[in-house]
Each structure stands twice: as structure tokens, then as C-alpha cells.
PDB file of N, CA and C in Angstrom:
ATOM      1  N   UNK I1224     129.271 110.735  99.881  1.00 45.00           N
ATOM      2  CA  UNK I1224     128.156 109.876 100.210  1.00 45.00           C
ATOM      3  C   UNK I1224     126.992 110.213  99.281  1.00 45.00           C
ATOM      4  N   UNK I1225     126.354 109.391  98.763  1.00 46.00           N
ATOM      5  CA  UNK I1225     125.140 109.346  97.700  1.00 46.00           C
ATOM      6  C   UNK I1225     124.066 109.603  98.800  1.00 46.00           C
ATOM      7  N   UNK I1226     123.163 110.500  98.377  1.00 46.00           N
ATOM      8  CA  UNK I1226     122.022 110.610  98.548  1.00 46.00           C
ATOM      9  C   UNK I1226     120.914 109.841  98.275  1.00 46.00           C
ATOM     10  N   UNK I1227     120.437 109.158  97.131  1.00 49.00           N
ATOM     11  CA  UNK I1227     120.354 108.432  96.939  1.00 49.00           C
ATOM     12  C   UNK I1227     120.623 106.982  95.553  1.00 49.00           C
ATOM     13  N   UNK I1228     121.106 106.179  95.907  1.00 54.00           N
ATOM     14  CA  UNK I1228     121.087 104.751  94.928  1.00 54.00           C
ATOM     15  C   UNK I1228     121.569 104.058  95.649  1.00 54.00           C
ATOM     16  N   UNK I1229     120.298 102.753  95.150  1.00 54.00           N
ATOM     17  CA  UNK I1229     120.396 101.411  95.518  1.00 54.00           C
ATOM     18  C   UNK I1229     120.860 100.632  94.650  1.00 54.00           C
ATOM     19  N   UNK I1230     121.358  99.668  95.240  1.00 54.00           N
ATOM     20  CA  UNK I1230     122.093  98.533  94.159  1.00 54.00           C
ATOM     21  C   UNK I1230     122.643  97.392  94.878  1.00 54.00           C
ATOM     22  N   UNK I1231     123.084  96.350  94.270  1.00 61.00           N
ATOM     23  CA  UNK I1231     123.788  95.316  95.155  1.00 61.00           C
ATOM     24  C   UNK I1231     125.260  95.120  93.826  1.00 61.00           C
ATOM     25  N   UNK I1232     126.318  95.370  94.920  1.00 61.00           N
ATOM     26  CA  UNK I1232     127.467  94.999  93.909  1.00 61.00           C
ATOM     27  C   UNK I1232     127.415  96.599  92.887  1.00 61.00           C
ATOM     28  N   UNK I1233     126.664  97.832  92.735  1.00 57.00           N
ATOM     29  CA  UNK I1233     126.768  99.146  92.337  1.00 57.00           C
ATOM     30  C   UNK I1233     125.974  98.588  90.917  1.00 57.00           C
ATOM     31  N   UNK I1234     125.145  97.850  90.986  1.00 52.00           N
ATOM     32  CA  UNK I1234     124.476  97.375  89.754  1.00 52.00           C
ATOM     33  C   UNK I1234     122.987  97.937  89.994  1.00 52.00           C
ATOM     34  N   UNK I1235     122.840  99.217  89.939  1.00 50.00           N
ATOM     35  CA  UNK I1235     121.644  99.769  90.161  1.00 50.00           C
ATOM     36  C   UNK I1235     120.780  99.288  88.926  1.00 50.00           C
ATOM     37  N   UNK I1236     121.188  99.715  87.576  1.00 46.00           N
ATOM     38  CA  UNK I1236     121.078  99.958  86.701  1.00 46.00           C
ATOM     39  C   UNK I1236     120.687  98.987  85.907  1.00 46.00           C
ATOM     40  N   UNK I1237     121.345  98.099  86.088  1.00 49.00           N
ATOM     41  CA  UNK I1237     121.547  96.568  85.189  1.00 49.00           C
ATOM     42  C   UNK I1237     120.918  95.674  86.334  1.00 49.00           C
ATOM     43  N   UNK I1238     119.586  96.267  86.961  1.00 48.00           N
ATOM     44  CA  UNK I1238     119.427  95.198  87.987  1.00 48.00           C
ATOM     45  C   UNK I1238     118.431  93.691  87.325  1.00 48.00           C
ATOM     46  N   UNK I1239     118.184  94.303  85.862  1.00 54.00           N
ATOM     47  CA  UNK I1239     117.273  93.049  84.937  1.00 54.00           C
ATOM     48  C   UNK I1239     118.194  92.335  84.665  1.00 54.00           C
ATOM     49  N   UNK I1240     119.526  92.217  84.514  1.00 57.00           N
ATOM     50  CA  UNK I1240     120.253  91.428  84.361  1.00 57.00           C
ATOM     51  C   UNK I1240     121.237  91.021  85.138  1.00 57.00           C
ATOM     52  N   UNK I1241     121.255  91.469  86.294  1.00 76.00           N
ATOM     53  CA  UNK I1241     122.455  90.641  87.291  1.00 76.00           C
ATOM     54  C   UNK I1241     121.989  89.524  87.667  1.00 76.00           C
ATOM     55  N   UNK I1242     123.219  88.661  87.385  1.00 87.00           N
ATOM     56  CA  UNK I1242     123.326  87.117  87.956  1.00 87.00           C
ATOM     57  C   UNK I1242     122.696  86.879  89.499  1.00 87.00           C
ATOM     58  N   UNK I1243     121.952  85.782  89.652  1.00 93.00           N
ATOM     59  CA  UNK I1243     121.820  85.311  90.676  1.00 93.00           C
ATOM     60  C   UNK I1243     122.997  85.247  91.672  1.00 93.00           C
ATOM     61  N   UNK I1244     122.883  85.060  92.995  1.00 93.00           N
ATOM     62  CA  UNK I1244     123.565  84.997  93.896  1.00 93.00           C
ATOM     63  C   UNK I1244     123.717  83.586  93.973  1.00 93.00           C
ATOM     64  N   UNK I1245     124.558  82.770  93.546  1.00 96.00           N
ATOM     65  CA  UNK I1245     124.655  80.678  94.034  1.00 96.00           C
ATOM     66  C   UNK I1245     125.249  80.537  95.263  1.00 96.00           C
ATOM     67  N   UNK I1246     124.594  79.956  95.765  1.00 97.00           N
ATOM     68  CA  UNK I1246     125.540  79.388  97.386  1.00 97.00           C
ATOM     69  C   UNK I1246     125.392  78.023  97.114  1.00 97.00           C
ATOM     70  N   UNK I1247     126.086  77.197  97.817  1.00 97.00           N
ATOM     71  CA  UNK I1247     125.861  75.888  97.848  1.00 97.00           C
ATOM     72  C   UNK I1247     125.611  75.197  99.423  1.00 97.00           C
ATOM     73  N   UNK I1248     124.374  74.521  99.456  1.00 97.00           N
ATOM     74  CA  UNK I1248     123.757  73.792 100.856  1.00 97.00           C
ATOM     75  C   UNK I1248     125.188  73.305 101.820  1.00 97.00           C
ATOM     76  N   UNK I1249     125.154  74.040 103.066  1.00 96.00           N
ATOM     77  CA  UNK I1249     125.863  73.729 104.283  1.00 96.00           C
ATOM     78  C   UNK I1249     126.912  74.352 104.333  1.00 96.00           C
ATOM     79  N   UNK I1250     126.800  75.416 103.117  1.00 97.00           N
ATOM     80  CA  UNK I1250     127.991  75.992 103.783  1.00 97.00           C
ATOM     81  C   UNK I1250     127.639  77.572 104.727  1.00 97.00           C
ATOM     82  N   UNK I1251     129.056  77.876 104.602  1.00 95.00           N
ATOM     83  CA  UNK I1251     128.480  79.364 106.078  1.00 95.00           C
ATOM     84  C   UNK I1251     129.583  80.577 105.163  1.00 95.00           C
ATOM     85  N   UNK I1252     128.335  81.263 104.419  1.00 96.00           N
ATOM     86  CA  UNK I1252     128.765  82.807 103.589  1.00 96.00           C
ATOM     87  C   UNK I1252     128.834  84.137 104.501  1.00 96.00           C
ATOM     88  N   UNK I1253     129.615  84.597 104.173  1.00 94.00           N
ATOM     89  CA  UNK I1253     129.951  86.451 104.479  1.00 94.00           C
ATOM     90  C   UNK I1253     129.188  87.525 104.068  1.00 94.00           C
ATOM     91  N   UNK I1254     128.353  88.176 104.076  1.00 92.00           N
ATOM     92  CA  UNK I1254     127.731  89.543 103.478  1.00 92.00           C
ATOM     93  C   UNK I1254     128.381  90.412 104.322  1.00 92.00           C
ATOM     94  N   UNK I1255     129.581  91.369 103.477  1.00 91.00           N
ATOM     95  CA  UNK I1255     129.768  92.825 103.812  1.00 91.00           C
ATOM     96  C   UNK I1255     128.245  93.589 102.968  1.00 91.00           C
ATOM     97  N   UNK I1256     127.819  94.887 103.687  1.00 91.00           N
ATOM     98  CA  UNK I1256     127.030  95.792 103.609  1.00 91.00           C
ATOM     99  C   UNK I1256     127.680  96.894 103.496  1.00 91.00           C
ATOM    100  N   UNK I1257     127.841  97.830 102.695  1.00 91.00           N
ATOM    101  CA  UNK I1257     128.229  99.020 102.562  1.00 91.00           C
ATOM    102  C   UNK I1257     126.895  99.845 102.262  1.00 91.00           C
ATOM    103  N   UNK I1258     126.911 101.014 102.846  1.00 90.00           N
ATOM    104  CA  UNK I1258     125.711 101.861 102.836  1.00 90.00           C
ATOM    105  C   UNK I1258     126.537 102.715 102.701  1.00 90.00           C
ATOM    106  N   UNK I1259     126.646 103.810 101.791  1.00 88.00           N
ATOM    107  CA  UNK I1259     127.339 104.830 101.150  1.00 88.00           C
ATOM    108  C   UNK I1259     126.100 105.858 100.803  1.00 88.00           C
ATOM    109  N   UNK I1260     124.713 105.607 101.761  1.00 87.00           N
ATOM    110  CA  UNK I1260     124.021 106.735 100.818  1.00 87.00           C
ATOM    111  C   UNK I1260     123.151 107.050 102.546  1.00 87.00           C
ATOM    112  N   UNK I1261     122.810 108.086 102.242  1.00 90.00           N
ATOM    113  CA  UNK I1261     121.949 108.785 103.427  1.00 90.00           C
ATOM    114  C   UNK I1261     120.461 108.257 104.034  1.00 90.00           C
ATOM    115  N   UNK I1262     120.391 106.906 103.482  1.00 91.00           N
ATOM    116  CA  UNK I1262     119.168 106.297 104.293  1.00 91.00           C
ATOM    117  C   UNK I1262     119.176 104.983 104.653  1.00 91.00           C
ATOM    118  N   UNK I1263     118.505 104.554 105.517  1.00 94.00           N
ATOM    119  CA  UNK I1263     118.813 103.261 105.847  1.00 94.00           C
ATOM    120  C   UNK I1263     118.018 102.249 105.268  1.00 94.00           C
ATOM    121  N   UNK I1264     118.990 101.052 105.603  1.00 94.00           N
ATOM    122  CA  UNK I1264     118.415  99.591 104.407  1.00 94.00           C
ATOM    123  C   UNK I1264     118.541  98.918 105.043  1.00 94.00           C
ATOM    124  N   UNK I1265     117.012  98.436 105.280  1.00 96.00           N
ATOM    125  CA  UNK I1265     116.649  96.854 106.544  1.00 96.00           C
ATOM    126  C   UNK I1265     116.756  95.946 105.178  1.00 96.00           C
ATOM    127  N   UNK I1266     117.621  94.878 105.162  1.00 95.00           N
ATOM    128  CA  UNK I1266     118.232  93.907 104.633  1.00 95.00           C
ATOM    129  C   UNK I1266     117.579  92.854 104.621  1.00 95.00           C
ATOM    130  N   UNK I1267     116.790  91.999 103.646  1.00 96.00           N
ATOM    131  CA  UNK I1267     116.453  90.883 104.389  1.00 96.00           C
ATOM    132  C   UNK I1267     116.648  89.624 103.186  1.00 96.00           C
ATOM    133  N   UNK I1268     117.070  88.537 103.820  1.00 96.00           N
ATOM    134  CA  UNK I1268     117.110  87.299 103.129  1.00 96.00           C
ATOM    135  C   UNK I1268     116.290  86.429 103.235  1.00 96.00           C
ATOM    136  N   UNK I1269     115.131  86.283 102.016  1.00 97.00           N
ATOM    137  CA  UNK I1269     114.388  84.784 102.666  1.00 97.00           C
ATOM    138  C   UNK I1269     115.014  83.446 103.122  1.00 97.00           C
ATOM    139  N   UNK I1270     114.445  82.802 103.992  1.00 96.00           N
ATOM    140  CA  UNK I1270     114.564  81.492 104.133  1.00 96.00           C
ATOM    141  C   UNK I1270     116.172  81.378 104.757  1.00 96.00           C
ATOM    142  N   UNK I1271     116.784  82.119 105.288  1.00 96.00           N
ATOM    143  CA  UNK I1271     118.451  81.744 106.486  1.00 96.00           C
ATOM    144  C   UNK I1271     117.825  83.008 107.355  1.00 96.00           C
ATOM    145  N   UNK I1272     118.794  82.376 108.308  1.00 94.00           N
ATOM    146  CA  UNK I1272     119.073  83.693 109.347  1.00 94.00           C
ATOM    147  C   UNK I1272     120.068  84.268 109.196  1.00 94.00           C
ATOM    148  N   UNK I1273     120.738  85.450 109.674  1.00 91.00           N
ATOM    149  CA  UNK I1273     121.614  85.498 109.713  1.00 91.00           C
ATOM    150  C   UNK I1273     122.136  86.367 110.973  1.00 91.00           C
ATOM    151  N   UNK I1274     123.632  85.959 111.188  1.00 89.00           N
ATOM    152  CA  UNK I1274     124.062  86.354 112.786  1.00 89.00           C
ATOM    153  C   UNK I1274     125.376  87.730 112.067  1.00 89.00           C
ATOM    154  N   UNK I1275     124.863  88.943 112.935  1.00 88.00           N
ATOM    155  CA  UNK I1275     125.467  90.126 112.732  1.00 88.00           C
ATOM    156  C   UNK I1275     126.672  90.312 113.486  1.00 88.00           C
ATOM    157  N   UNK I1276     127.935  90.444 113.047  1.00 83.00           N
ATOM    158  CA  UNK I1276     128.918  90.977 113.448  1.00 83.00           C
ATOM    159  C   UNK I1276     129.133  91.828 113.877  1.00 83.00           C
ATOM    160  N   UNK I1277     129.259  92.023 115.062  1.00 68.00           N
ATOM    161  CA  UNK I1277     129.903  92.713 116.404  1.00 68.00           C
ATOM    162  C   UNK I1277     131.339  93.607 116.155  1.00 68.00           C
ATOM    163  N   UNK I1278     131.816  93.049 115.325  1.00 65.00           N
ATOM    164  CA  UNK I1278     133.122  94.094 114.914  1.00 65.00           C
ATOM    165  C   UNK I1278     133.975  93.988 115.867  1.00 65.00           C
ATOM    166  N   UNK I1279     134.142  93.103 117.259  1.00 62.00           N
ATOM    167  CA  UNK I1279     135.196  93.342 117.752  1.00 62.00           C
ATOM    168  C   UNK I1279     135.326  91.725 118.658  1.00 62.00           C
ATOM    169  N   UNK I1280     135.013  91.126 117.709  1.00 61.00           N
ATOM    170  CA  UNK I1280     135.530  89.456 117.309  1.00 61.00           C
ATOM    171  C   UNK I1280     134.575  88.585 118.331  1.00 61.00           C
ATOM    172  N   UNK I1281     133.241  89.268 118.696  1.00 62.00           N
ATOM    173  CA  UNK I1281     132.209  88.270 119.236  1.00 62.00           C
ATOM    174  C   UNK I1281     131.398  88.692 118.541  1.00 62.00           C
ATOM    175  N   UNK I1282     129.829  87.655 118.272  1.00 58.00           N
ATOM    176  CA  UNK I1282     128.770  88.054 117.241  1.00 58.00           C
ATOM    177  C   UNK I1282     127.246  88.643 118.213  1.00 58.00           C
ATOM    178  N   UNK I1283     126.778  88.983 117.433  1.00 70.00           N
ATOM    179  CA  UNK I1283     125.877  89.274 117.867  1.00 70.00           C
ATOM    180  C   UNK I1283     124.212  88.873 117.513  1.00 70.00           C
ATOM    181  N   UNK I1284     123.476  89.499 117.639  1.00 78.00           N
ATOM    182  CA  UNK I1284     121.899  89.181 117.394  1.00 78.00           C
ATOM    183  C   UNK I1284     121.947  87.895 115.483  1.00 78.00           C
ATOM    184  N   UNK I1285     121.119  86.976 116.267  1.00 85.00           N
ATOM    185  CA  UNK I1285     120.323  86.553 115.211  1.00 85.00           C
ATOM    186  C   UNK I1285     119.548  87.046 114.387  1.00 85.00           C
ATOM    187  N   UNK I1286     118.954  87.676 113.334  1.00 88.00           N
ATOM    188  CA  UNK I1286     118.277  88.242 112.736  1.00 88.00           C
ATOM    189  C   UNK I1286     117.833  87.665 111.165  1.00 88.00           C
ATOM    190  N   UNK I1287     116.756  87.614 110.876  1.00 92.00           N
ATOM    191  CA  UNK I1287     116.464  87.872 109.244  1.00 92.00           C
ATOM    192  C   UNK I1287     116.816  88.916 108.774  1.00 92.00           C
ATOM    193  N   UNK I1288     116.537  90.073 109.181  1.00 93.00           N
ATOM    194  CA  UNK I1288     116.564  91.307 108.948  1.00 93.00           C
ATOM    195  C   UNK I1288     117.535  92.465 109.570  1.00 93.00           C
ATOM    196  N   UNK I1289     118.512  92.536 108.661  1.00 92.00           N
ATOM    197  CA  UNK I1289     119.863  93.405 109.030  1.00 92.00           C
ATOM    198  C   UNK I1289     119.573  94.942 108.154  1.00 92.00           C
ATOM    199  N   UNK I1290     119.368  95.550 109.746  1.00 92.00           N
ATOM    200  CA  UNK I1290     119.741  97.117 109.050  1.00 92.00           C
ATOM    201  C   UNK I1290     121.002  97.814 108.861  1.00 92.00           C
ATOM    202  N   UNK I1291     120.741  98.557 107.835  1.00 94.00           N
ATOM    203  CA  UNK I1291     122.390  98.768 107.644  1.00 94.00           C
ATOM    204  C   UNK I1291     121.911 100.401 107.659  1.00 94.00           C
ATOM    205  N   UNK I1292     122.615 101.405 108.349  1.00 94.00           N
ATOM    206  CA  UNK I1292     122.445 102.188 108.989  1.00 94.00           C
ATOM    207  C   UNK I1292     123.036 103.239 107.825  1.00 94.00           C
ATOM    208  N   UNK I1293     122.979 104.749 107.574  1.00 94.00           N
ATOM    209  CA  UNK I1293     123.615 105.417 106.313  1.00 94.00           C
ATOM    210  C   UNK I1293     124.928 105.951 106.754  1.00 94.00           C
ATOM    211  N   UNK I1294     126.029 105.310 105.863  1.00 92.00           N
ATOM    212  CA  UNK I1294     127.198 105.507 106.115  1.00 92.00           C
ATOM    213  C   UNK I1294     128.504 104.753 107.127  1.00 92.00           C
ATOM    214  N   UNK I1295     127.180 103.618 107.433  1.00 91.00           N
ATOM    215  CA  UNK I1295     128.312 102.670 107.752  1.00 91.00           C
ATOM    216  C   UNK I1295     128.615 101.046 106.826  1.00 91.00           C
ATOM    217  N   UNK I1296     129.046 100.225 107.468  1.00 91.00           N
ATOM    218  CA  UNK I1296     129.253  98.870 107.305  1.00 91.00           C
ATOM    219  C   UNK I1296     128.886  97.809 107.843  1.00 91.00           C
ATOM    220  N   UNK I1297     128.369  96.533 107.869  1.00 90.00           N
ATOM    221  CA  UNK I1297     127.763  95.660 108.334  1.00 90.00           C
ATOM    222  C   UNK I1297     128.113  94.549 108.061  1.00 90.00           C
ATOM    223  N   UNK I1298     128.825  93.470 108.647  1.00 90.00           N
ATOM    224  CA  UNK I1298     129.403  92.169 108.438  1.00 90.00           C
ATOM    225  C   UNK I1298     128.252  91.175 108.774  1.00 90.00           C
ATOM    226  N   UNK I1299     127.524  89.632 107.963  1.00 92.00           N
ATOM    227  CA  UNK I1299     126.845  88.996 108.573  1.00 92.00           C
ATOM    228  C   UNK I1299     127.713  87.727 108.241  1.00 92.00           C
ATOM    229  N   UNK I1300     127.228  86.575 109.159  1.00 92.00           N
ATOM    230  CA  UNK I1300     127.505  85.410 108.607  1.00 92.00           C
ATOM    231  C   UNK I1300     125.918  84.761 108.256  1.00 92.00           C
ATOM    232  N   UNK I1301     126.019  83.842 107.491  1.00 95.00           N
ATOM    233  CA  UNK I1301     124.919  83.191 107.243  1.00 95.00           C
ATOM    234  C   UNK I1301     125.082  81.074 107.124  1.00 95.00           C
ATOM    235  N   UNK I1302     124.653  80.733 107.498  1.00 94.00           N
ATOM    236  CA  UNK I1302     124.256  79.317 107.778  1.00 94.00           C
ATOM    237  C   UNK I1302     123.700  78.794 106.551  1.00 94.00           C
ATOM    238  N   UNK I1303     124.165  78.615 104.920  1.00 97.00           N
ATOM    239  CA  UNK I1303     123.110  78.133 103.989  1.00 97.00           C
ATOM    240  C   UNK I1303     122.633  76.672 104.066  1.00 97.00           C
ATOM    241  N   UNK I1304     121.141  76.548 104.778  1.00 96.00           N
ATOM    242  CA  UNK I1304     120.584  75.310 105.479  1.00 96.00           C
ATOM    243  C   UNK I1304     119.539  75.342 104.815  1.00 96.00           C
ATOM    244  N   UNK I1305     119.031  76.066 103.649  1.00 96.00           N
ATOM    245  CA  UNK I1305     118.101  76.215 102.787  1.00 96.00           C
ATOM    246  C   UNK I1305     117.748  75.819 101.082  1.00 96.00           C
ATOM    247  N   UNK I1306     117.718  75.143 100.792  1.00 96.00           N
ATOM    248  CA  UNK I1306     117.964  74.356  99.265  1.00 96.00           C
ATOM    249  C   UNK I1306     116.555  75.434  98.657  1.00 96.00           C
ATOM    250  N   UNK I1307     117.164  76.058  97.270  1.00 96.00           N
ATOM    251  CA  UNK I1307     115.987  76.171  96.320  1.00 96.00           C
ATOM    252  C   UNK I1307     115.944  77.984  96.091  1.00 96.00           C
ATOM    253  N   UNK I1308     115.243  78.530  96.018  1.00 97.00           N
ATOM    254  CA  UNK I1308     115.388  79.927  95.451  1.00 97.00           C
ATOM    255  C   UNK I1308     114.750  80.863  96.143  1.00 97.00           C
ATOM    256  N   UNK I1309     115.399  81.933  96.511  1.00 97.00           N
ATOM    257  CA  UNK I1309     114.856  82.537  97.554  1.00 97.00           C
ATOM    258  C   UNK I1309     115.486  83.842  96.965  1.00 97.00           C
ATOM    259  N   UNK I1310     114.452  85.180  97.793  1.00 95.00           N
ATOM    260  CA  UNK I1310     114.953  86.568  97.493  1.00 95.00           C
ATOM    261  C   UNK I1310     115.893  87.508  98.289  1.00 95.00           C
ATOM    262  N   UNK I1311     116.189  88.247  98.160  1.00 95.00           N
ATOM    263  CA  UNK I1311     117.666  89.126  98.828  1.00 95.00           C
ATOM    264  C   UNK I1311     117.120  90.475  98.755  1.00 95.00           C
ATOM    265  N   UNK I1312     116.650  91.221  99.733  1.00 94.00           N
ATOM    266  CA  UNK I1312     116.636  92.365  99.451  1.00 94.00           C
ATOM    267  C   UNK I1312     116.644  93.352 100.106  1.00 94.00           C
ATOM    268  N   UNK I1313     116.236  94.693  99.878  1.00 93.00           N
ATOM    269  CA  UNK I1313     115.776  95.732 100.925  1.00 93.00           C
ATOM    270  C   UNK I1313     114.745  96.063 101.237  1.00 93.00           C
ATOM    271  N   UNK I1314     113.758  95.474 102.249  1.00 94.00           N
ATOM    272  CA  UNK I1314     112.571  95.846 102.387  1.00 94.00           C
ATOM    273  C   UNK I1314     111.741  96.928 102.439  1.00 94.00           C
ATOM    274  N   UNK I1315     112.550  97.855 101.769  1.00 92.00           N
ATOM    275  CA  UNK I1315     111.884  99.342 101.427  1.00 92.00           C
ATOM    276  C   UNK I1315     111.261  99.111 100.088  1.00 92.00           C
ATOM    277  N   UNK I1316     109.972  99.243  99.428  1.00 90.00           N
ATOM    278  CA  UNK I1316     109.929  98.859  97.658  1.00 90.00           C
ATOM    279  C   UNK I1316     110.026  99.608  97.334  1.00 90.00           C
ATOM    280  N   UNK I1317     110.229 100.556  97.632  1.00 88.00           N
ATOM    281  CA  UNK I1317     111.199 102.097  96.725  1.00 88.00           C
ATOM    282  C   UNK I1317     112.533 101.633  96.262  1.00 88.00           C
ATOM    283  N   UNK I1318     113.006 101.161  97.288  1.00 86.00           N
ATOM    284  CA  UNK I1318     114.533 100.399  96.830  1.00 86.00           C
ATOM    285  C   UNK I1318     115.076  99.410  96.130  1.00 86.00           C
ATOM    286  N   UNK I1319     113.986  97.997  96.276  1.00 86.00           N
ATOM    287  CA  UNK I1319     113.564  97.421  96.070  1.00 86.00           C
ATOM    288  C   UNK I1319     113.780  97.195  94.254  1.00 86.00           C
ATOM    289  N   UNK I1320     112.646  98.418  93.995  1.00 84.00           N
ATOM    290  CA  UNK I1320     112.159  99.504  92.469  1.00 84.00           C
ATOM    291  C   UNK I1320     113.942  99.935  91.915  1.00 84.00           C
ATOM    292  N   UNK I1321     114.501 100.214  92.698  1.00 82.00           N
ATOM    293  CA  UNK I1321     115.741 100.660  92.536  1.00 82.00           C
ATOM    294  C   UNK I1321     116.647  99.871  92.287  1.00 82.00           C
ATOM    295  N   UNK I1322     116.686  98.817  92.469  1.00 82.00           N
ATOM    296  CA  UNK I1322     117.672  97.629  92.168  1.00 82.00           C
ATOM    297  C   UNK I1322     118.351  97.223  93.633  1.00 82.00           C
ATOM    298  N   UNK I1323     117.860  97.031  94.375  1.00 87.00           N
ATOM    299  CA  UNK I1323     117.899  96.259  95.906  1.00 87.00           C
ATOM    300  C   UNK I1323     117.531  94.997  95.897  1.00 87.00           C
ATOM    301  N   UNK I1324     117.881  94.346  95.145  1.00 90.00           N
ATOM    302  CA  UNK I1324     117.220  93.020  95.200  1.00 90.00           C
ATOM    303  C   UNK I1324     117.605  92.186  94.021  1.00 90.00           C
ATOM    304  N   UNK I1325     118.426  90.652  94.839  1.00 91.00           N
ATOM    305  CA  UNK I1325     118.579  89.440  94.011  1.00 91.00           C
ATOM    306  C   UNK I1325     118.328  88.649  94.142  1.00 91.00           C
ATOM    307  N   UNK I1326     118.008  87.412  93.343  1.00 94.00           N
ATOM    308  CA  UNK I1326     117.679  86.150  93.648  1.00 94.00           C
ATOM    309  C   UNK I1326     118.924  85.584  94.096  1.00 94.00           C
ATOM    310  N   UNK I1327     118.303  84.343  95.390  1.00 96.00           N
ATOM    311  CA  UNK I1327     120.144  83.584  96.010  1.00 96.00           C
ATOM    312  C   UNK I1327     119.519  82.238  95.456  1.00 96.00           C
ATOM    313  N   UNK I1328     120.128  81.668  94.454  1.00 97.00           N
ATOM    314  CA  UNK I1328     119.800  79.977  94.391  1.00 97.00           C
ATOM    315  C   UNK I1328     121.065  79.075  95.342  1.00 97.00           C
ATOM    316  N   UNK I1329     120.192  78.126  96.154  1.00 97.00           N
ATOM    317  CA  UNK I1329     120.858  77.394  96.905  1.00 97.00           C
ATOM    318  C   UNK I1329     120.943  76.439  96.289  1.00 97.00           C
ATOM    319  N   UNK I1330     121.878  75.322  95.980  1.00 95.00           N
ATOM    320  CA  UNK I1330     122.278  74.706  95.042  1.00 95.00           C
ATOM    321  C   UNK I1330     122.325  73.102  95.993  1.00 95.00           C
ATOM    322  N   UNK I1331     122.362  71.939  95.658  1.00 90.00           N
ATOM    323  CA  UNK I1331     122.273  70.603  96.635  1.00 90.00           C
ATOM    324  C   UNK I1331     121.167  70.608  97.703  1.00 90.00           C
ATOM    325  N   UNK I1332     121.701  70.194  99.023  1.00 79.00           N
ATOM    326  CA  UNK I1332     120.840  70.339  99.950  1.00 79.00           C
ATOM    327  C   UNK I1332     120.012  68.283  99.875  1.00 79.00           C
ATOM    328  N   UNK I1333     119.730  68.523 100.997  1.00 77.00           N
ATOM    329  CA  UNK I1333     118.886  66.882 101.013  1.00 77.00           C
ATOM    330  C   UNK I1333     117.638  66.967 100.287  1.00 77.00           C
ATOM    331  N   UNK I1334     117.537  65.769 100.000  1.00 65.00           N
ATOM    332  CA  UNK I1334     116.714  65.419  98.950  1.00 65.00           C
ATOM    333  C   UNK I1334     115.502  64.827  99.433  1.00 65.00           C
TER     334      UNK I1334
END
């Protein structure tokens, strides 16, 4: 287990250049969370909610903001009902600083 590094996808490093996240309007995406390091990461997505997985096939809390606890895993679903560009991140700005954070472009959507 890391002590500490942040990253999305282990792209700490290269976080000036990782690709945007594309979803496309109406559909319903997966975020696994892996926390492999000794502190915790309140998660947050602008502009969706998202509903946290329960792990034992009912869901649970609505939330913007998914903590992901050190050393476990975290399943969400998400509802993309949001057209246009929005941020992904860890609301720590230490982490943040660290490469916790991508842009999600939502792609269609009503006009």
C-alpha cells in the first residue's frame, strides 16, 4: 500500500496530459475507486450524482461526493444527465496538486 500518490488511471505524473474523460448524454457509467494508499479521497464529480454501491447487489446513498476510504474499493453508478464540461476530482488540493483530477466532457445532450 502507497503512502502516498494520487492519480486517476496511476497517471500521477502525466496528469498535464491525460485525456479527458468522454461520456455521452443519457447514458449510466461505472466508477471503480481503488485507494491503494493510506489516506482518504472524498471524490467528487461536478454536475451528476452519483449512487454508491452497496456490494451486496442493493445500492445505496445518493451522493456527489464519494469517499473512498484507504485501502479499500468503491463501485458508483452515475446517471450522465449533464451536457458540457465538468471536473472530476479529489477534494483535498493537496491531491488535487497531485494529479487527482480530470476533466469529464459530456458529449450530445438536448439542445
Amino acid at each position: 500500500m502507497d503512502f502516498h500518490c494520487e492519480s486517476f488511471e496511476g497517471r500521477g505524473l502525466q496528469r498535464r496530459h491525460s485525456d479527458p474523460i468522454r461520456l455521452t448524454y443519457g447514458e449510466r457509467v461505472r466508477f471503480k475507486f481503488v485507494n491503494e494508499t493510506m489516506m482518504a479521497h472524498p471524490m467528487h464529480l461536478h454536475g451528476m450524482w452519483s449512487i454508491i454501491d452497496a456490494g451486496k447487489g442493493a445500492y445505496d446513498l445518493v451522493q456527489r461526493t464519494v469517499s473512498v476510504a484507504p485501502g479499500t474499493t468503491v463501485h458508483t453508478e452515475t446517471e450522465v444527465d449533464a451536457p458540457g464540461q465538468w471536473a472530476f476530482h479529489c477534494r483535498l488540493s493537496y491531491h488535487m496538486a497531485g494529479g487527482m483530477f480530470r476533466k469529464v466532457i459530456v458529449e450530445s445532450g438536448p439542445s
